[in-house]
Every structure is written in structure tokens, then in C-alpha cells.
Amino acid sequence: MQPRIPRQSAPEHGIHRAENDVRLSDELASVIGGARRRAVRDGDRQIDTAHLLHSLLESDPEARAVVGDGPRIARLLGYLVQRSIGYGLRWQSGVEDSGAVPMVTECAGFSPLAAASMEYACERAARRGGPALGIDLLAAIVADAQARAVEVLARAGIDPHEVLTRLDDWSGSSDGWAGRAGEWAGGGGSTH
């Protein structure tokens, strides 16, 4: 009798998997893996910015604190969970691409906009001198008004410009993240 071991898929030759990118922190690589699993589970052809946002909010407490806490985050996660039965159904027939960014083909399985967001997150982190973190990806996915993540934020009543301002405050402040996270989580942060 042969043991019942599930067959493993063949390795993906020549395909760059974002989770293996050395420019990503371990935590962000885990977020990307979560987004990939969510896209497969939802039956989507590609990982888009909404998949990235959903996985990021579930896995990264810093990104979640920047977006907001309490009812804001609950409403946002509710919209993200409903994508497979609601407005996300119309997304299954198209590719997320705003046309504003050049096509990036290095990240297999990503929409053009999500792939460009990954590159932007890595560039943002390189300017800071470290691997890309969840907050770098959050900044990247809310930067383009045509991103599906931005649409979901707007539906949940969260201003993407406010999120970007909070992220800019974080990257420019001398006390870094620790000095601002509690303030933002309570929704009382300065947004200039």
C-alpha cells in the first residue's frame, strides 16, 4: 500500500515570487503570502491592492493603527471580507491597472498596480535604509486613486490622503512609529 501523501506542485521555474524578495521584511513576506492565499481562495486571477490591504490589516498592527481603530477598522474589514460576494465580483472580470504606472512584470500573479505598489514599497524602504515593512506597502497601495484598495477605503469612510499624511508623519518624525501609534490608534492624530 502506498502512503497517501498529497502531490506537491512543480517548482515555478523563472518566476519571481514576491515572498522570496530579500528587500522585504519577514513580516511583509508573510503578508504577501496571505494575500496570495486570499486571491486563490477567492478565485481571483491576480493579487490586487485590495488583497494586499486585507492581508496587511490582518497581519500588521502598525498598518492597522495608521488606518484607525475600532469602528473604522471593523467597517473596512467588513467591506474587504464581502469582496467575494459584493462589489468585488465585478473586479474578477478585469485587471487592476490605473494606467498611471508603467507595467511591472517581475511579480508573478500580481495585478500591474499591485506589482508597482510592491516596487514602490521597496523603493520607499531603501530610502529609509531597511527592508520594506507593512507601512511601506500601505503607503504604496493608497498612493494611486485608481487602486481597488483606495476604493474600499473610501467605501469604509477612510480618507486615503489622511492615511498617507499619517505615514509621512511617521517617516519624518524623530520619535518614529512608537511616539505616534497610540495617538493614531485612538483617531486623534494630527493630519496637518
PDB file of C-alpha atoms in Angstrom:
ATOM      1  CA  MET A   1       0.000   0.000   0.000  1.00  0.00           C
ATOM      2  CA  GLN A   2       1.368   3.374  -0.988  1.00  0.00           C
ATOM      3  CA  PRO A   3       1.293   6.209   1.542  1.00  0.00           C
ATOM      4  CA  ARG A   4      -1.289   8.903   0.883  1.00  0.00           C
ATOM      5  CA  ILE A   5       0.857  11.977   0.502  1.00  0.00           C
ATOM      6  CA  PRO A   6      -0.591  14.871  -1.455  1.00  0.00           C
ATOM      7  CA  ARG A   7       1.300  15.703  -4.611  1.00  0.00           C
ATOM      8  CA  GLN A   8       3.280  18.870  -4.441  1.00  0.00           C
ATOM      9  CA  SER A   9       3.205  21.238  -7.339  1.00  0.00           C
ATOM     10  CA  ALA A  10       6.268  21.566  -9.510  1.00  0.00           C
ATOM     11  CA  PRO A  11       8.573  24.459  -8.697  1.00  0.00           C
ATOM     12  CA  GLU A  12       7.884  27.644 -10.583  1.00  0.00           C
ATOM     13  CA  HIS A  13      10.927  27.993 -12.802  1.00  0.00           C
ATOM     14  CA  GLY A  14      11.809  31.521 -13.826  1.00  0.00           C
ATOM     15  CA  ILE A  15       9.011  33.129 -11.827  1.00  0.00           C
ATOM     16  CA  HIS A  16       9.916  35.719  -9.230  1.00  0.00           C
ATOM     17  CA  ARG A  17       7.836  35.139  -6.091  1.00  0.00           C
ATOM     18  CA  ALA A  18       7.470  38.317  -4.061  1.00  0.00           C
ATOM     19  CA  GLU A  19       7.565  36.375  -0.803  1.00  0.00           C
ATOM     20  CA  ASN A  20      11.213  35.492  -1.557  1.00  0.00           C
ATOM     21  CA  ASP A  21      12.311  39.064  -2.246  1.00  0.00           C
ATOM     22  CA  VAL A  22      15.236  39.939   0.037  1.00  0.00           C
ATOM     23  CA  ARG A  23      14.076  43.565   0.055  1.00  0.00           C
ATOM     24  CA  LEU A  24      11.041  42.585   2.170  1.00  0.00           C
ATOM     25  CA  SER A  25      10.937  42.168   5.921  1.00  0.00           C
ATOM     26  CA  ASP A  26       9.876  38.710   7.108  1.00  0.00           C
ATOM     27  CA  GLU A  27       6.584  40.187   8.287  1.00  0.00           C
ATOM     28  CA  LEU A  28       5.839  41.725   4.892  1.00  0.00           C
ATOM     29  CA  ALA A  29       6.748  38.492   3.111  1.00  0.00           C
ATOM     30  CA  SER A  30       4.135  36.803   5.313  1.00  0.00           C
ATOM     31  CA  VAL A  31       1.580  39.466   4.345  1.00  0.00           C
ATOM     32  CA  ILE A  32       2.265  38.780   0.653  1.00  0.00           C
ATOM     33  CA  GLY A  33       1.794  35.056   1.216  1.00  0.00           C
ATOM     34  CA  GLY A  34      -1.520  35.776   2.927  1.00  0.00           C
ATOM     35  CA  ALA A  35      -2.656  37.951   0.017  1.00  0.00           C
ATOM     36  CA  ARG A  36      -1.715  35.194  -2.435  1.00  0.00           C
ATOM     37  CA  ARG A  37      -3.741  32.618  -0.467  1.00  0.00           C
ATOM     38  CA  ARG A  38      -6.710  35.014  -0.284  1.00  0.00           C
ATOM     39  CA  ALA A  39      -6.641  35.590  -4.057  1.00  0.00           C
ATOM     40  CA  VAL A  40      -6.576  31.835  -4.710  1.00  0.00           C
ATOM     41  CA  ARG A  41      -9.375  31.207  -2.215  1.00  0.00           C
ATOM     42  CA  ASP A  42     -11.492  33.977  -3.795  1.00  0.00           C
ATOM     43  CA  GLY A  43     -10.924  32.560  -7.281  1.00  0.00           C
ATOM     44  CA  ASP A  44      -9.213  35.735  -8.484  1.00  0.00           C
ATOM     45  CA  ARG A  45      -6.677  35.583 -11.291  1.00  0.00           C
ATOM     46  CA  GLN A  46      -4.271  38.028  -9.664  1.00  0.00           C
ATOM     47  CA  ILE A  47      -3.393  39.537  -6.332  1.00  0.00           C
ATOM     48  CA  ASP A  48      -4.660  43.114  -6.334  1.00  0.00           C
ATOM     49  CA  THR A  49      -4.216  46.015  -3.925  1.00  0.00           C
ATOM     50  CA  ALA A  50      -7.393  45.067  -2.027  1.00  0.00           C
ATOM     51  CA  HIS A  51      -5.930  41.596  -1.323  1.00  0.00           C
ATOM     52  CA  LEU A  52      -2.742  43.272  -0.122  1.00  0.00           C
ATOM     53  CA  LEU A  53      -4.670  45.708   2.086  1.00  0.00           C
ATOM     54  CA  HIS A  54      -6.768  42.915   3.601  1.00  0.00           C
ATOM     55  CA  SER A  55      -3.757  40.751   4.439  1.00  0.00           C
ATOM     56  CA  LEU A  56      -1.855  43.773   5.733  1.00  0.00           C
ATOM     57  CA  LEU A  57      -4.645  44.803   8.101  1.00  0.00           C
ATOM     58  CA  GLU A  58      -4.989  41.269   9.423  1.00  0.00           C
ATOM     59  CA  SER A  59      -1.255  40.775   9.989  1.00  0.00           C
ATOM     60  CA  ASP A  60       0.398  44.125  10.670  1.00  0.00           C
ATOM     61  CA  PRO A  61      -0.537  46.038  13.837  1.00  0.00           C
ATOM     62  CA  GLU A  62       1.383  49.151  12.711  1.00  0.00           C
ATOM     63  CA  ALA A  63      -0.509  49.409   9.438  1.00  0.00           C
ATOM     64  CA  ARG A  64      -3.794  48.764  11.250  1.00  0.00           C
ATOM     65  CA  ALA A  65      -3.033  51.578  13.724  1.00  0.00           C
ATOM     66  CA  VAL A  66      -2.313  54.027  10.900  1.00  0.00           C
ATOM     67  CA  VAL A  67      -5.658  53.262   9.251  1.00  0.00           C
ATOM     68  CA  GLY A  68      -7.574  53.601  12.502  1.00  0.00           C
ATOM     69  CA  ASP A  69      -9.066  51.518  15.219  1.00  0.00           C
ATOM     70  CA  GLY A  70     -12.466  50.483  16.482  1.00  0.00           C
ATOM     71  CA  PRO A  71     -15.441  51.043  14.191  1.00  0.00           C
ATOM     72  CA  ARG A  72     -13.297  52.323  11.294  1.00  0.00           C
ATOM     73  CA  ILE A  73     -11.200  49.190  11.028  1.00  0.00           C
ATOM     74  CA  ALA A  74     -14.206  46.922  11.647  1.00  0.00           C
ATOM     75  CA  ARG A  75     -16.135  48.582   8.805  1.00  0.00           C
ATOM     76  CA  LEU A  76     -13.108  48.379   6.485  1.00  0.00           C
ATOM     77  CA  LEU A  77     -12.501  44.691   7.228  1.00  0.00           C
ATOM     78  CA  GLY A  78     -16.204  44.057   6.680  1.00  0.00           C
ATOM     79  CA  TYR A  79     -16.002  45.515   3.181  1.00  0.00           C
ATOM     80  CA  LEU A  80     -12.859  43.523   2.421  1.00  0.00           C
ATOM     81  CA  VAL A  81     -14.456  40.266   3.588  1.00  0.00           C
ATOM     82  CA  GLN A  82     -17.501  40.916   1.389  1.00  0.00           C
ATOM     83  CA  ARG A  83     -15.490  41.347  -1.809  1.00  0.00           C
ATOM     84  CA  SER A  84     -16.225  37.798  -2.947  1.00  0.00           C
ATOM     85  CA  ILE A  85     -19.997  38.365  -2.774  1.00  0.00           C
ATOM     86  CA  GLY A  86     -20.362  42.093  -3.367  1.00  0.00           C
ATOM     87  CA  TYR A  87     -18.738  44.753  -5.476  1.00  0.00           C
ATOM     88  CA  GLY A  88     -15.593  42.634  -5.792  1.00  0.00           C
ATOM     89  CA  LEU A  89     -17.389  40.335  -8.222  1.00  0.00           C
ATOM     90  CA  ARG A  90     -17.068  42.923 -10.979  1.00  0.00           C
ATOM     91  CA  TRP A  91     -13.325  43.015 -10.306  1.00  0.00           C
ATOM     92  CA  GLN A  92     -12.974  39.357 -11.297  1.00  0.00           C
ATOM     93  CA  SER A  93     -13.574  40.218 -14.941  1.00  0.00           C
ATOM     94  CA  GLY A  94     -10.830  42.834 -15.192  1.00  0.00           C
ATOM     95  CA  VAL A  95      -7.231  43.567 -14.339  1.00  0.00           C
ATOM     96  CA  GLU A  96      -6.402  46.260 -11.808  1.00  0.00           C
ATOM     97  CA  ASP A  97      -4.352  48.826 -13.695  1.00  0.00           C
ATOM     98  CA  SER A  98      -4.714  52.562 -13.445  1.00  0.00           C
ATOM     99  CA  GLY A  99      -2.542  53.224 -16.471  1.00  0.00           C
ATOM    100  CA  ALA A 100      -0.645  55.760 -14.385  1.00  0.00           C
ATOM    101  CA  VAL A 101       2.247  53.449 -13.594  1.00  0.00           C
ATOM    102  CA  PRO A 102       4.472  51.541 -16.001  1.00  0.00           C
ATOM    103  CA  MET A 103       3.738  47.823 -16.272  1.00  0.00           C
ATOM    104  CA  VAL A 104       5.843  45.788 -13.878  1.00  0.00           C
ATOM    105  CA  THR A 105       6.102  42.127 -14.804  1.00  0.00           C
ATOM    106  CA  GLU A 106       8.556  40.824 -12.210  1.00  0.00           C
ATOM    107  CA  CYS A 107       5.933  39.844  -9.621  1.00  0.00           C
ATOM    108  CA  ALA A 108       4.119  36.821 -10.992  1.00  0.00           C
ATOM    109  CA  GLY A 109       0.450  36.693 -10.146  1.00  0.00           C
ATOM    110  CA  PHE A 110       0.076  40.371  -9.261  1.00  0.00           C
ATOM    111  CA  SER A 111      -2.080  42.948 -10.993  1.00  0.00           C
ATOM    112  CA  PRO A 112       0.046  45.638 -12.659  1.00  0.00           C
ATOM    113  CA  LEU A 113      -0.921  48.128  -9.955  1.00  0.00           C
ATOM    114  CA  ALA A 114      -0.177  45.690  -7.114  1.00  0.00           C
ATOM    115  CA  ALA A 115       3.209  44.840  -8.679  1.00  0.00           C
ATOM    116  CA  ALA A 116       4.019  48.542  -8.984  1.00  0.00           C
ATOM    117  CA  SER A 117       2.967  49.005  -5.350  1.00  0.00           C
ATOM    118  CA  MET A 118       5.404  46.291  -4.295  1.00  0.00           C
ATOM    119  CA  GLU A 119       8.223  48.055  -6.153  1.00  0.00           C
ATOM    120  CA  TYR A 120       7.279  51.423  -4.635  1.00  0.00           C
ATOM    121  CA  ALA A 121       7.250  49.898  -1.138  1.00  0.00           C
ATOM    122  CA  CYS A 122      10.773  48.561  -1.679  1.00  0.00           C
ATOM    123  CA  GLU A 123      11.985  51.924  -3.007  1.00  0.00           C
ATOM    124  CA  ARG A 124      10.457  53.731  -0.032  1.00  0.00           C
ATOM    125  CA  ALA A 125      12.173  51.314   2.358  1.00  0.00           C
ATOM    126  CA  ALA A 126      15.514  51.665   0.550  1.00  0.00           C
ATOM    127  CA  ARG A 127      15.413  55.446   1.126  1.00  0.00           C
ATOM    128  CA  ARG A 128      14.953  54.674   4.811  1.00  0.00           C
ATOM    129  CA  GLY A 129      17.768  52.125   4.706  1.00  0.00           C
ATOM    130  CA  GLY A 130      15.932  48.949   5.597  1.00  0.00           C
ATOM    131  CA  PRO A 131      13.741  46.193   4.235  1.00  0.00           C
ATOM    132  CA  ALA A 132      10.195  47.048   3.193  1.00  0.00           C
ATOM    133  CA  LEU A 133       7.708  46.990   6.047  1.00  0.00           C
ATOM    134  CA  GLY A 134       3.938  46.850   6.105  1.00  0.00           C
ATOM    135  CA  ILE A 135       3.708  50.624   6.393  1.00  0.00           C
ATOM    136  CA  ASP A 136       5.756  50.975   3.190  1.00  0.00           C
ATOM    137  CA  LEU A 137       3.285  48.741   1.367  1.00  0.00           C
ATOM    138  CA  LEU A 138       0.349  50.612   2.896  1.00  0.00           C
ATOM    139  CA  ALA A 139       1.770  53.895   1.574  1.00  0.00           C
ATOM    140  CA  ALA A 140       2.224  52.337  -1.849  1.00  0.00           C
ATOM    141  CA  ILE A 141      -1.251  50.873  -2.192  1.00  0.00           C
ATOM    142  CA  VAL A 142      -3.084  54.046  -1.157  1.00  0.00           C
ATOM    143  CA  ALA A 143      -0.978  56.333  -3.366  1.00  0.00           C
ATOM    144  CA  ASP A 144      -2.936  55.656  -6.589  1.00  0.00           C
ATOM    145  CA  ALA A 145      -6.540  56.839  -6.620  1.00  0.00           C
ATOM    146  CA  GLN A 146      -7.447  54.049  -9.096  1.00  0.00           C
ATOM    147  CA  ALA A 147      -6.352  51.258  -6.729  1.00  0.00           C
ATOM    148  CA  ARG A 148      -9.018  48.858  -5.565  1.00  0.00           C
ATOM    149  CA  ALA A 149      -7.690  49.316  -2.027  1.00  0.00           C
ATOM    150  CA  VAL A 150      -8.460  53.045  -2.270  1.00  0.00           C
ATOM    151  CA  GLU A 151     -12.000  52.258  -3.419  1.00  0.00           C
ATOM    152  CA  VAL A 152     -12.521  50.001  -0.414  1.00  0.00           C
ATOM    153  CA  LEU A 153     -11.079  52.625   1.955  1.00  0.00           C
ATOM    154  CA  ALA A 154     -13.441  55.247   0.542  1.00  0.00           C
ATOM    155  CA  ARG A 155     -16.455  52.924   0.913  1.00  0.00           C
ATOM    156  CA  ALA A 156     -15.485  52.421   4.557  1.00  0.00           C
ATOM    157  CA  GLY A 157     -15.280  56.186   5.103  1.00  0.00           C
ATOM    158  CA  ILE A 158     -11.479  56.340   5.426  1.00  0.00           C
ATOM    159  CA  ASP A 159      -9.666  59.093   3.551  1.00  0.00           C
ATOM    160  CA  PRO A 160      -6.564  57.681   1.792  1.00  0.00           C
ATOM    161  CA  HIS A 161      -4.947  61.139   1.901  1.00  0.00           C
ATOM    162  CA  GLU A 162      -5.264  61.069   5.703  1.00  0.00           C
ATOM    163  CA  VAL A 163      -3.579  57.652   5.746  1.00  0.00           C
ATOM    164  CA  LEU A 164      -0.725  58.993   3.580  1.00  0.00           C
ATOM    165  CA  THR A 165      -0.327  62.019   5.840  1.00  0.00           C
ATOM    166  CA  ARG A 166      -0.061  59.793   8.886  1.00  0.00           C
ATOM    167  CA  LEU A 167       2.536  57.649   7.124  1.00  0.00           C
ATOM    168  CA  ASP A 168       4.518  60.732   6.090  1.00  0.00           C
ATOM    169  CA  ASP A 169       4.373  61.979   9.678  1.00  0.00           C
ATOM    170  CA  TRP A 170       5.754  58.642  10.810  1.00  0.00           C
ATOM    171  CA  SER A 171       8.615  58.592   8.340  1.00  0.00           C
ATOM    172  CA  GLY A 172       9.545  62.192   9.035  1.00  0.00           C
ATOM    173  CA  SER A 173       9.224  62.239  12.810  1.00  0.00           C
ATOM    174  CA  SER A 174      12.254  61.909  15.050  1.00  0.00           C
ATOM    175  CA  ASP A 175      10.413  59.680  17.516  1.00  0.00           C
ATOM    176  CA  GLY A 176       9.370  57.312  14.713  1.00  0.00           C
ATOM    177  CA  TRP A 177       6.473  54.967  14.967  1.00  0.00           C
ATOM    178  CA  ALA A 178       6.385  54.406  18.725  1.00  0.00           C
ATOM    179  CA  GLY A 179       5.626  58.030  19.527  1.00  0.00           C
ATOM    180  CA  ARG A 180       2.639  58.238  17.169  1.00  0.00           C
ATOM    181  CA  ALA A 181       0.968  54.804  17.112  1.00  0.00           C
ATOM    182  CA  GLY A 182      -1.111  55.244  20.239  1.00  0.00           C
ATOM    183  CA  GLU A 183      -2.219  58.691  19.150  1.00  0.00           C
ATOM    184  CA  TRP A 184      -3.358  57.416  15.728  1.00  0.00           C
ATOM    185  CA  ALA A 185      -4.984  54.278  17.034  1.00  0.00           C
ATOM    186  CA  GLY A 186      -7.291  56.476  19.061  1.00  0.00           C
ATOM    187  CA  GLY A 187      -8.123  58.526  15.971  1.00  0.00           C
ATOM    188  CA  GLY A 188      -6.764  61.731  17.483  1.00  0.00           C
ATOM    189  CA  GLY A 189      -3.611  62.088  15.430  1.00  0.00           C
ATOM    190  CA  SER A 190      -2.696  65.292  13.700  1.00  0.00           C
ATOM    191  CA  THR A 191      -3.205  65.104   9.968  1.00  0.00           C
ATOM    192  CA  HIS A 192      -1.966  68.607   9.158  1.00  0.00           C
TER     193      HIS A 192
END
